[in-house]
Short mmCIF file of C-alpha atoms and ligand atoms in Angstrom, two decimals:
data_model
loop_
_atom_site.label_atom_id
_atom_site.label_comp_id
_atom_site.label_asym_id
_atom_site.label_seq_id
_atom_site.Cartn_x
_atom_site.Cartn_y
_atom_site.Cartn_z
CA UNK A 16 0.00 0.00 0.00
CA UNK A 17 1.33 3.37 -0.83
CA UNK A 18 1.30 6.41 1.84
CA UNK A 19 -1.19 7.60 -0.06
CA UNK A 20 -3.65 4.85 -0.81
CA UNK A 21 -2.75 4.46 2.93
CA UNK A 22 -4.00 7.55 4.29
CA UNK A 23 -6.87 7.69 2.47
CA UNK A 24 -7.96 4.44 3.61
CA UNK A 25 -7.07 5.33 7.53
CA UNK A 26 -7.42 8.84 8.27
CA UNK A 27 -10.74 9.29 8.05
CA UNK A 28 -11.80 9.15 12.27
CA UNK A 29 -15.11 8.10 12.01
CA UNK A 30 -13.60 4.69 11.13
CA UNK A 31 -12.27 3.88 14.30
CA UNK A 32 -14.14 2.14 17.36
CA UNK A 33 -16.72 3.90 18.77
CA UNK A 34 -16.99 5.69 22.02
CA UNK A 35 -19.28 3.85 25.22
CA UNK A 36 -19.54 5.05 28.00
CA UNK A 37 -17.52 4.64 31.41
CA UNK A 38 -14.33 6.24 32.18
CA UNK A 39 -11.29 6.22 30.16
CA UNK A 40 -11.19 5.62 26.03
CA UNK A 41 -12.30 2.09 24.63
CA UNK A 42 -9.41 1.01 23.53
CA UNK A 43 -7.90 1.54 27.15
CA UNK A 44 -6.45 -1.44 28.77
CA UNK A 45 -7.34 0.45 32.09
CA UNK A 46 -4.35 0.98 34.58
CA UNK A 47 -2.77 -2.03 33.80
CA UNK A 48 -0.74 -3.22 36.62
CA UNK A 49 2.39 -1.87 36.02
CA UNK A 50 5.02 -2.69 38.83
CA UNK A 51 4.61 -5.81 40.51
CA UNK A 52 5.40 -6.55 43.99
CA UNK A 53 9.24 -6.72 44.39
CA UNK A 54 9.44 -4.67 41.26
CA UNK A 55 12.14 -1.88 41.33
CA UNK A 56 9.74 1.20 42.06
CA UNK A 57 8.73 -0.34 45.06
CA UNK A 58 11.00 1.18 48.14
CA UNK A 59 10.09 4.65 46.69
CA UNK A 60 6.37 3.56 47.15
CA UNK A 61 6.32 2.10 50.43
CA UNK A 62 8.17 5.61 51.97
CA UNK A 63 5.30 7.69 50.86
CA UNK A 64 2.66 5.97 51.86
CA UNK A 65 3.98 5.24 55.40
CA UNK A 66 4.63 9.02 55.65
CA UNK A 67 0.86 9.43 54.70
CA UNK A 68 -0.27 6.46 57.01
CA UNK A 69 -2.05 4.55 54.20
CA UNK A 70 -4.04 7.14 53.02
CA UNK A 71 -4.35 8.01 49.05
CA UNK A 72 -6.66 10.65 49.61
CA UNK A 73 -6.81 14.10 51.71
CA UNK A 74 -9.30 14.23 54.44
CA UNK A 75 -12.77 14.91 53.20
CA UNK A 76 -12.81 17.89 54.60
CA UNK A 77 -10.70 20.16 53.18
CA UNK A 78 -10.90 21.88 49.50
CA UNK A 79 -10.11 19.83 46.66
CA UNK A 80 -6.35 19.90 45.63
CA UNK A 81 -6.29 19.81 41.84
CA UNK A 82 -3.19 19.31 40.16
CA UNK A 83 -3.43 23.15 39.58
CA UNK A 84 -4.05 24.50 43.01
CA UNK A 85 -2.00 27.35 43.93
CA UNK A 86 -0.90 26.64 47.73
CA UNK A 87 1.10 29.39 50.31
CA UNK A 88 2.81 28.75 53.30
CA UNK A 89 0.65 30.71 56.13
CA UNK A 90 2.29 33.77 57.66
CA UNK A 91 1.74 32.56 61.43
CA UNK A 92 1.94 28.97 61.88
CA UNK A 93 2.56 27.33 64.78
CA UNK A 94 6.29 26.33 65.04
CA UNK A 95 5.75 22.33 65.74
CA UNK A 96 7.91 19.19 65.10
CA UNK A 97 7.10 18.00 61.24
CA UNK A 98 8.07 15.37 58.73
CA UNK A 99 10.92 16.31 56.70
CA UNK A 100 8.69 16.34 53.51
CA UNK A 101 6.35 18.77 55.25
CA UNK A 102 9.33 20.92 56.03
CA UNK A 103 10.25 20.83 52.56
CA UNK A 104 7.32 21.53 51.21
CA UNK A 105 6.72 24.14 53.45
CA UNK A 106 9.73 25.63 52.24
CA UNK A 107 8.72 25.57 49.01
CA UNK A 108 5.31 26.75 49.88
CA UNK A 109 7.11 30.40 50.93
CA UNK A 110 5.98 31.64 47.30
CA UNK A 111 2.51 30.54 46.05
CA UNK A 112 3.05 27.36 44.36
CA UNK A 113 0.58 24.57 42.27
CA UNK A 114 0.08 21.41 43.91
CA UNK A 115 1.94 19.61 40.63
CA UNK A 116 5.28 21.70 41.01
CA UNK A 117 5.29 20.70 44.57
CA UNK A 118 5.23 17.00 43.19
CA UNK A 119 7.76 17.35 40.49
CA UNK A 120 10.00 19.59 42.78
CA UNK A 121 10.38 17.42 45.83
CA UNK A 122 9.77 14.25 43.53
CA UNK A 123 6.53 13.00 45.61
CA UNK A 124 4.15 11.31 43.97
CA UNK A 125 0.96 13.56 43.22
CA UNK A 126 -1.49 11.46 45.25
CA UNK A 127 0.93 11.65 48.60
CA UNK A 128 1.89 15.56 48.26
CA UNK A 129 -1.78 15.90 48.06
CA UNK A 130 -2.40 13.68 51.13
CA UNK A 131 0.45 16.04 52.97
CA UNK A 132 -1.02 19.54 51.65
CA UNK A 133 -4.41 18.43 52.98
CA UNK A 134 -2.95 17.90 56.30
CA UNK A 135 -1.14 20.74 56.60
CA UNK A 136 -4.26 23.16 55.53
CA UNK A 137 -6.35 21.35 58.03
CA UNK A 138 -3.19 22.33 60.45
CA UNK A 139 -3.59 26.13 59.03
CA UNK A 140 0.79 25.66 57.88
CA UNK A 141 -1.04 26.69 54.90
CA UNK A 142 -3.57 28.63 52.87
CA UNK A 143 -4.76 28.27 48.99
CA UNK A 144 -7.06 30.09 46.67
CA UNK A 145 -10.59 30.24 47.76
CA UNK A 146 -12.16 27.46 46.18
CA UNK A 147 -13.68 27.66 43.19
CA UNK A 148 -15.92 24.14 41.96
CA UNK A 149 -13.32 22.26 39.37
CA UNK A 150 -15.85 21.90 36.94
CA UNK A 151 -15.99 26.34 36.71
CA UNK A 152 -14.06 27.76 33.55
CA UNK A 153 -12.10 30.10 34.00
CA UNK A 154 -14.18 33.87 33.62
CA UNK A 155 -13.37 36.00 30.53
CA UNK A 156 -11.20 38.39 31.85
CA UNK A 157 -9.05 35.53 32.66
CA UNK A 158 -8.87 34.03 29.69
CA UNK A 159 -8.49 37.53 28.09
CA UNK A 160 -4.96 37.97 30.05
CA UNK A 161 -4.20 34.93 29.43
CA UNK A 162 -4.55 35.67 25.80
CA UNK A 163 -2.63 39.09 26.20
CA UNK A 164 0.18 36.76 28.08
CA UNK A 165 0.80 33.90 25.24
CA UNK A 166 1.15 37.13 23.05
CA UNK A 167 3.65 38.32 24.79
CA UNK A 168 5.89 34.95 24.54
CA UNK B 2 9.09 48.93 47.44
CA UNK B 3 9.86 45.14 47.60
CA UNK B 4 9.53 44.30 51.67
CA UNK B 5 9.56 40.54 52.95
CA UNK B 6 6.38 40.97 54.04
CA UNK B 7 4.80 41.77 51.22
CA UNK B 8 3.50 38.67 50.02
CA UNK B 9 2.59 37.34 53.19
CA UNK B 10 0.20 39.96 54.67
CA UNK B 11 -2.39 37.58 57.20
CA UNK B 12 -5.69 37.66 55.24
CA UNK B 13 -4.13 38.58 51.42
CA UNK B 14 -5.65 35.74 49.80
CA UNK B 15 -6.23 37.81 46.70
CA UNK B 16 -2.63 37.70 46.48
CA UNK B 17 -2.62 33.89 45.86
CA UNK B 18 -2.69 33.70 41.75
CA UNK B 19 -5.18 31.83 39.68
CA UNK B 20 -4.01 29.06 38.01
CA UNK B 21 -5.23 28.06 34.43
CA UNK B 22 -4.35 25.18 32.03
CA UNK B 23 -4.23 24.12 28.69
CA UNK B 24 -3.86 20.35 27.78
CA UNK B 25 -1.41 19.23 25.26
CA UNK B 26 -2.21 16.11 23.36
CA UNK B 27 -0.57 13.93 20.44
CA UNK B 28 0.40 10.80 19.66
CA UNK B 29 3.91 9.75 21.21
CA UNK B 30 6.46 11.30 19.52
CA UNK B 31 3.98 14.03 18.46
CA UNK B 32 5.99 16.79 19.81
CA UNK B 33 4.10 17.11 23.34
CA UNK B 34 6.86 17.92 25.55
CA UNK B 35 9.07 19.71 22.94
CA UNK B 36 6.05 22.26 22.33
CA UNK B 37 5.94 22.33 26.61
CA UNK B 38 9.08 22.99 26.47
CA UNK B 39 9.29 26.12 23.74
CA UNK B 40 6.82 28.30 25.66
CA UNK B 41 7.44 27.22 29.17
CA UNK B 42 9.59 30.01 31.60
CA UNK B 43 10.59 26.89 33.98
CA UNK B 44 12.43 24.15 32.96
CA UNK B 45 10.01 22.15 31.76
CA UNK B 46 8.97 19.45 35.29
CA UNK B 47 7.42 16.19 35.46
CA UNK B 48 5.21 14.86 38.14
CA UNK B 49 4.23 11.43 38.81
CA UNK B 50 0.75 10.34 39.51
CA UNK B 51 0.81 6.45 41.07
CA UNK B 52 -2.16 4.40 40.15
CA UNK B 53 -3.44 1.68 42.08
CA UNK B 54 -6.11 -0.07 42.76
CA UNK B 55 -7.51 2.38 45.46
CA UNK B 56 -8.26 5.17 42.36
CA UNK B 57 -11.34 2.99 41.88
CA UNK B 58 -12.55 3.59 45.59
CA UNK B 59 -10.32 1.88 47.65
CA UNK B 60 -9.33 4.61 50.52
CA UNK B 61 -6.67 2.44 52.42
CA UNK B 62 -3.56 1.86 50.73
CA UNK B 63 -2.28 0.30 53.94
CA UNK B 64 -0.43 -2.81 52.24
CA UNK B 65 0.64 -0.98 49.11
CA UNK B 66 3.09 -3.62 48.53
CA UNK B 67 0.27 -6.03 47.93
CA UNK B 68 -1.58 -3.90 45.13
CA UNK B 69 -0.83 -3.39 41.68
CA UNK B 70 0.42 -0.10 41.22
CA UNK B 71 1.40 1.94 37.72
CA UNK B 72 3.37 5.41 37.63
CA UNK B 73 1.95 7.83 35.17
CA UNK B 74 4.29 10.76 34.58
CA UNK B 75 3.04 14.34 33.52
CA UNK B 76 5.51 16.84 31.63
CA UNK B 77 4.45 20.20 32.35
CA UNK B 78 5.31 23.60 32.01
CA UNK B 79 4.45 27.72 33.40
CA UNK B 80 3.84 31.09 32.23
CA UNK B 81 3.16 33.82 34.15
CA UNK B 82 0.82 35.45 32.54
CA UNK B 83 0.59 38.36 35.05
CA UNK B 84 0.97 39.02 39.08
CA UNK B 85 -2.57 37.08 39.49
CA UNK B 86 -2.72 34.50 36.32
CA UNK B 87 -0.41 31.61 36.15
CA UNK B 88 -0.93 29.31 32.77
CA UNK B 89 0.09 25.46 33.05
CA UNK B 90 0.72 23.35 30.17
CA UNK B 91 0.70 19.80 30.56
CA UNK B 92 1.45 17.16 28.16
CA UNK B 93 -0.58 14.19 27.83
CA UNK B 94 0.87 10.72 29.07
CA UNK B 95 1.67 9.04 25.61
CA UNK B 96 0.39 5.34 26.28
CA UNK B 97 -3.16 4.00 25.17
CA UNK B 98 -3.26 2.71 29.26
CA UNK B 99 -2.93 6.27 30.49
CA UNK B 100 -6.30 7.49 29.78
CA UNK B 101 -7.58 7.41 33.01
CA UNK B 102 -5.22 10.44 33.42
CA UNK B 103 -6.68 12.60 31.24
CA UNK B 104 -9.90 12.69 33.00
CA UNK B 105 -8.22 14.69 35.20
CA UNK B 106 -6.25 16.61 33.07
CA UNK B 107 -9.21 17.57 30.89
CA UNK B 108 -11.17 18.56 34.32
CA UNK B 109 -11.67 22.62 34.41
CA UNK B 110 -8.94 22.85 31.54
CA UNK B 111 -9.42 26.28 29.07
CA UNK B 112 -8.70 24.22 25.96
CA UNK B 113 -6.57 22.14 24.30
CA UNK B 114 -3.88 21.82 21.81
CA UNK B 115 -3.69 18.88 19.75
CA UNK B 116 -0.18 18.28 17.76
CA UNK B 117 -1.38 15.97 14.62
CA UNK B 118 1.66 14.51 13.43
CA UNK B 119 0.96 13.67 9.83
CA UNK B 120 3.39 10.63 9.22
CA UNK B 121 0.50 8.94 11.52
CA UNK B 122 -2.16 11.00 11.42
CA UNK B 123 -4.69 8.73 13.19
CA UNK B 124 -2.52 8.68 16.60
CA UNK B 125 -4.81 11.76 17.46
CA UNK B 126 -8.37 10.11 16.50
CA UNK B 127 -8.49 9.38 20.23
CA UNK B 128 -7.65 12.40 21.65
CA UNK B 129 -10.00 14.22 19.35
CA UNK B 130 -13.08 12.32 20.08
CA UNK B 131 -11.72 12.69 23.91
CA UNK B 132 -12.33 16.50 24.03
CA UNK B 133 -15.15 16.73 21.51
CA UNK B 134 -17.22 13.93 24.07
CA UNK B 135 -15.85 16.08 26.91
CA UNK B 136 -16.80 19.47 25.67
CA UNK B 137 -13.07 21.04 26.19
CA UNK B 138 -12.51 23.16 23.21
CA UNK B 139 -9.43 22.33 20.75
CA UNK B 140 -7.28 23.40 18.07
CA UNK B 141 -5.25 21.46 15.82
CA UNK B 142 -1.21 22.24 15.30
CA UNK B 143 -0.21 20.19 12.11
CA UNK B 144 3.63 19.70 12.99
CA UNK B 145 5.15 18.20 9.47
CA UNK B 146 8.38 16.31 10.36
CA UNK B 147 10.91 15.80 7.89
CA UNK B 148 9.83 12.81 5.27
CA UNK B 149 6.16 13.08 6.15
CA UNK B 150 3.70 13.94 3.51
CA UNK B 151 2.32 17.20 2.88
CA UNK B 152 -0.87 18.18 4.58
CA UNK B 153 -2.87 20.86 4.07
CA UNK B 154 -5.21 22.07 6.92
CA UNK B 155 -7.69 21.43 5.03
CA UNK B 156 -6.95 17.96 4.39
CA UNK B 157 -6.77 17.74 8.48
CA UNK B 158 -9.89 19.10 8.58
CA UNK B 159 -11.61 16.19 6.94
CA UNK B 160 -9.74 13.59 7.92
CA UNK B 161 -10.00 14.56 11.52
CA UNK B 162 -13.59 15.25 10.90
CA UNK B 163 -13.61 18.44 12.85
CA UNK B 164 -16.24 21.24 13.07
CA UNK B 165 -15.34 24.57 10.75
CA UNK B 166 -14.98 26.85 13.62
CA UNK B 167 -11.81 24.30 15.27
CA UNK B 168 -8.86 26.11 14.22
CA UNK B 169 -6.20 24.16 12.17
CA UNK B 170 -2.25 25.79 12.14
CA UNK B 171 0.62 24.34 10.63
CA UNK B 172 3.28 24.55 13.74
CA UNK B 173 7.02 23.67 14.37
CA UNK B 174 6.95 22.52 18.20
CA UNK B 175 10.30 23.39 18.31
CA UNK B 176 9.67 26.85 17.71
CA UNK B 177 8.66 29.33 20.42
CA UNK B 178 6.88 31.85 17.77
CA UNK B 179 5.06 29.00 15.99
CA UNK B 180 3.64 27.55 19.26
CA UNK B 181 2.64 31.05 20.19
CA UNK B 182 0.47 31.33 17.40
CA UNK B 183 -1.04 28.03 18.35
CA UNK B 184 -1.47 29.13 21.36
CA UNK B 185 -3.14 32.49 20.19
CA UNK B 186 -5.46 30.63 18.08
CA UNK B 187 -6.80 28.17 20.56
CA UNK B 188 -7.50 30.74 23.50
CA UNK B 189 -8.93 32.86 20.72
CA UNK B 190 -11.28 30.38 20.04
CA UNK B 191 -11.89 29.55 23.45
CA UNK B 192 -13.07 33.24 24.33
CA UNK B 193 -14.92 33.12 20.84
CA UNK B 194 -17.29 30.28 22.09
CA UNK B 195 -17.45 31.24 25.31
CA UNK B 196 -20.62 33.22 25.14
CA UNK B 197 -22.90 31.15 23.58
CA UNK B 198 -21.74 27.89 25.18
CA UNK B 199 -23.18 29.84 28.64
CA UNK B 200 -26.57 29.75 27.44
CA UNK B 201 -26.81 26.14 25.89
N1 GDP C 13 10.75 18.21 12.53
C1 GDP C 13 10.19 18.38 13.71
N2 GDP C 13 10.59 17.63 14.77
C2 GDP C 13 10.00 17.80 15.96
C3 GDP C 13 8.97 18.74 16.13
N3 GDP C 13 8.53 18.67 17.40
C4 GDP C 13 9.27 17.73 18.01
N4 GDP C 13 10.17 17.20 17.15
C5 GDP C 13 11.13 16.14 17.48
O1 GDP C 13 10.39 14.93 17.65
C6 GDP C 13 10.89 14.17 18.72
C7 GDP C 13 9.79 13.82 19.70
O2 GDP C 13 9.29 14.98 20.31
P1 GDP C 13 8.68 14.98 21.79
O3 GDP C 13 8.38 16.39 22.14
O4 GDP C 13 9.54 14.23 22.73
O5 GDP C 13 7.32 14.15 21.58
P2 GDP C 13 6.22 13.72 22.65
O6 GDP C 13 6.31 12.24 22.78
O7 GDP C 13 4.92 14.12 22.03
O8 GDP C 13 6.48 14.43 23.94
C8 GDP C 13 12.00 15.00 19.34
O9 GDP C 13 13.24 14.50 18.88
C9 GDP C 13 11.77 16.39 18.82
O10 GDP C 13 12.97 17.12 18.67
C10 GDP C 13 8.56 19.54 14.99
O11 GDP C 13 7.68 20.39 15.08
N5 GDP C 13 9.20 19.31 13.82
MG1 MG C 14 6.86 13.56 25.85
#
């Protein structure tokens, strides 16, 4: 088959499987396991997860930490004994910072820095945006600086 | 006037910034984290996401050791769009597995950019049909490699089988100016359907 006689016989989209419904894409294999017990990987898991006691999600409570939330160390926290990772993050935290550049940063994985931020807002070490619902787009005049920004690059 | 304490006034929470983001998707070798790269003022970062069996509703990861566990890792990048608007960019894990990622990535995103690499054209059926079912709006960079057959945007057009109004640019990832204008085109678009979309 030539490219072309290829690409007309492919690229049209409609041709491919069709969407149902459920999470993910249909030709997903789903989060296939990936490392097995005993697998290299696995000593970096096990540290975070003890330092988060388990847990894989922040308390309940609390806002939700998107990968996007902007996060500050408060002003007037109480001085108090703290995992090293807190302490690091909290350093970080002295500038406003998104809950995925605290995870790349202090390599973390996402799901454990969000377990940590969570307990250290419920501990008032520190603040974020007000919350606004995830599903909200961004208003106009937001997207107009951002527009006025990306001409600027 | 630049005093310590100016960023950390008690009760300034207006001076926390708000963060946006726009999703950038493509086959693998599409030109995802190169584009990231071009407009990003950081060093481009990655951050790891593990997956286990606890994202489907399991809250105790207690005996990690015993579940089945995958790392997912997300290239992004940052521009500071001004004091109180900070963009994100984040690539799009490359793998058919990682999908359950981009339900996530796709949640309260602006838009998307979607690098159609024509030597395999149909690498972005998925993600097309991903942000058409999801409602995020799109536009199309056409980056033409070296040896891969000319496209027109028209020709992307109807092959992807996108709506009229989805703007299609012929971009160089590699080039800051050229993913600008990508850039430019989506938000454009973004702010053009904006009004409408509110009332539907
Ligand atoms: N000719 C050409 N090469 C590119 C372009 N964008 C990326 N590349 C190259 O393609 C390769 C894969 O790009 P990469 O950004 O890693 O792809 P990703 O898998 O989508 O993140 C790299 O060697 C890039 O230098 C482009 O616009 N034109
Ligand atoms: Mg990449």
């Amino acid at each position: 088959m030539t490219a072309q006689e290829e690409r007309r016989g492919r690229a049209s989209r409609r041709a491919v499987v069709p969407w149902y419904p459920g999470r993910g894409h249909p030709t997903s294999e789903g989060p296939a396991a990936g490392l097995s017990p005993g697998g290299t990987s696995e000593g970096a898991l096990v540290r975070p997860y003890t330092l988060t006691r388990g847990r894989v999600r922040p308390s309940a409570a609390g806002p939700r930490l998107d990968l996007i939330t902007i996060v500050v160390a408060a002003r007037d926290r109480r001085e108090r004994p703290l995992e090293p990772e807190c302490r690091a993050i909290l350093e970080l935290c002295r500038r406003p910072i998104s809950v995925a550049e605290v995870s790349a940063r202090l390599d973390i994985p996402l799901t454990v820095v969000r377990v940590l931020l969570g307990d250290l807002l419920a501990d008032g070490d520190i603040r974020t945006r007000a919350a606004t619902p995830v599903s909200r787009l961004p208003e106009k005049k937001v997207l107009q600086a951002v527009l006025d920004g990306i001409r600027r690059l | 006037m630049a005093s310590a304490d100016s960023e950390t006034r008690p009760g300034e929470t207006e001076a926390i910034p708000q963060a946006v983001k726009i999703i950038i998707a493509g086959g693998f070798g599409a030109g995802k984290t190169t584009m990231v790269a071009s407009v990003s003022e950081i060093t481009p970062l990655s951050t790891e996401e593990v997956m286990t069996e606890a994202s489907y509703g399991i809250d105790d990861l207690g005996g990690v050791e015993d579940k089945t566990t995958t790392t997912v890792a997300l290239d992004f990048g940052r521009i500071t769009v001004n004091p109180d608007v900070v963009l994100y960019l984040f690539g799009t894990p490359g793998q058919d597995r990682f999908w359950f990622m981009w339900d996530e990535l796709a949640e309260g995103a602006l838009g998307a950019v979607i690098l159609a690499d024509t030597r395999r054209l149909e690498t972005c059926f998925h993600a097309v049909d991903f942000f058409e079912r999801r409602g995020v709006p799109f536009a199309v960079a056409v980056n033409r490699f070296e040896g891969a057959e000319d496209y027109d945007t028209e020709e992307v057009r109807r092959a992807l089988d996108v709506d009229a109004a989805v703007p299609i640019v012929l971009a160089d990832a590699r080039d800051r100016a050229s993913c600008r204008d990508v850039l430019v085109a989506l938000v454009t678009h973004v702010i053009r359907g904006r009004s409408p979309a509110l009332s539907g």
